[in-house]
Coordinates of C-alpha atoms in Angstrom, one line a residue:
M1 CA 0.0 0.1 0.2
C2 CA 1.5 3.2 -1.0
G3 CA 2.4 5.9 1.5
M4 CA 0.6 3.7 4.7
S5 CA 3.3 2.4 7.1
E6 CA 3.3 -0.8 8.7
T7 CA 2.9 -0.3 12.1
P8 CA -1.3 0.8 12.4
P9 CA -1.8 3.5 14.3
E10 CA -2.7 3.2 18.0
S11 CA -6.2 3.2 19.0
S12 CA -8.3 2.7 22.1
A13 CA -8.5 -1.1 21.2
N14 CA -5.1 -1.3 20.9
P15 CA -3.2 1.3 23.9
D16 CA 0.5 1.8 23.8
F17 CA 1.4 0.4 26.9
D18 CA 4.6 1.3 27.1
A19 CA 3.7 5.3 27.0
M20 CA 1.3 4.7 29.7
T21 CA 4.3 2.8 32.1
R22 CA 6.5 5.4 31.2
D23 CA 3.7 8.4 31.9
I24 CA 2.8 6.4 35.5
A25 CA 6.7 5.7 36.3
E26 CA 6.6 9.5 36.2
V27 CA 4.0 10.2 38.8
P28 CA 4.3 10.2 42.9
A29 CA 2.7 7.9 44.8
V30 CA 1.1 11.1 46.7
E31 CA -0.6 11.9 43.3
V32 CA -1.7 7.9 41.7
I33 CA -3.1 8.0 45.7
V34 CA -5.1 11.7 45.5
T35 CA -6.3 10.9 41.9
V36 CA -8.1 7.8 43.5
A37 CA -9.2 9.7 46.6
V38 CA -10.7 12.1 44.0
N39 CA -11.9 9.5 41.8
L40 CA -13.5 7.7 44.5
M41 CA -15.7 10.4 45.9
S42 CA -16.7 11.7 42.2
A43 CA -18.5 8.0 41.9
A44 CA -19.9 8.3 45.5
A45 CA -21.4 11.7 45.2
V46 CA -23.1 10.8 41.7
K47 CA -25.0 7.5 43.7
L48 CA -25.4 9.6 46.5
G49 CA -27.5 11.7 44.0
L50 CA -26.0 14.8 44.9
T51 CA -25.4 15.6 41.1
E52 CA -27.7 17.9 39.3
E53 CA -29.6 14.3 37.7
G54 CA -29.8 13.5 41.4
E55 CA -32.2 11.0 41.8
D56 CA -31.3 9.3 38.2
H57 CA -28.4 7.8 39.3
K58 CA -28.9 7.3 43.2
D59 CA -28.1 4.2 44.1
L60 CA -27.2 4.2 47.9
D61 CA -25.9 -0.1 48.1
E62 CA -23.2 1.3 45.5
A63 CA -23.2 4.7 47.3
R64 CA -21.9 2.6 50.4
K65 CA -19.4 0.4 48.6
L66 CA -17.5 3.4 47.2
V67 CA -18.0 5.1 50.4
H68 CA -16.1 2.9 52.6
A69 CA -13.8 2.3 49.3
L70 CA -12.3 5.9 50.2
A71 CA -12.4 5.6 54.1
G72 CA -10.4 2.5 54.0
L73 CA -7.9 4.0 51.2
L74 CA -7.1 7.3 53.6
D75 CA -6.6 4.9 56.9
A76 CA -4.4 2.8 54.6
T77 CA -2.4 5.8 53.4
A78 CA -3.0 7.9 56.4
T79 CA 0.6 8.2 57.1
E80 CA 1.5 8.1 53.5
I81 CA 0.5 11.6 52.4
S82 CA 0.9 14.7 53.9
S83 CA -1.6 16.3 56.1
F84 CA -2.3 18.9 52.9
H85 CA -3.1 16.5 50.8
A86 CA -5.3 14.4 53.9
A87 CA -7.4 16.8 55.3
P88 CA -9.6 18.0 52.4
L89 CA -9.7 14.3 51.5
R90 CA -10.9 13.4 54.9
D91 CA -13.2 16.4 55.1
G92 CA -15.1 15.3 51.7
L93 CA -15.0 12.3 53.2
K94 CA -17.4 13.4 56.5
S95 CA -19.5 14.7 53.6
L96 CA -20.1 11.5 52.2
Q97 CA -20.9 10.2 55.2
L98 CA -23.1 12.5 56.4
A99 CA -25.1 12.6 52.8
F100 CA -25.4 8.8 53.3
R101 CA -26.9 9.6 56.6
E102 CA -29.3 11.8 55.1
A103 CA -30.2 10.0 52.2
S104 CA -30.6 6.4 54.1
L105 CA -34.5 5.7 54.4
V106 CA -33.0 3.4 57.5
P107 CA -30.1 5.0 59.0
D108 CA -27.6 2.6 60.6
E109 CA -26.7 2.5 63.9
P110 CA -23.2 5.3 65.3
G111 CA -20.4 3.6 64.3
Q112 CA -21.4 0.9 61.1
G113 CA -22.5 3.5 58.0
P114 CA -19.8 3.3 55.7
G115 CA -16.6 4.0 56.4
E116 CA -17.2 4.4 60.0
K117 CA -15.0 0.8 60.9
Y118 CA -12.0 3.4 59.7
T119 CA -13.8 6.9 61.1
G120 CA -15.4 5.9 63.7
A121 CA -18.6 7.4 64.2
V122 CA -19.7 10.4 62.0
Y123 CA -22.3 12.9 63.1
G124 CA -23.5 15.9 62.0

């Protein structure tokens, strides 16, 4: 074929894993942890119905899992990330826990809500 290289261009079906590995190798661990935490927070907010679409995506069972995972991540990395990064993440977690409590038709007992295994009981 005239003018075409033998190597096909990368597509979403065939990602360039070498480039991805090089990219991730340059990212500090703290940045990866914070990015994962923010993604968990965002997903939990959607599942709690806190977005513009609200009730369309509300799923408290899914939200519970996401909030619990976020709390576990923050607990496990508390000594690894600075308070500069940890403090706003903890505040966001508490806000999500309180939103979960408000959204629940039958609220969990104190200390039994999502993530409270790691944070202790959360009160408004």
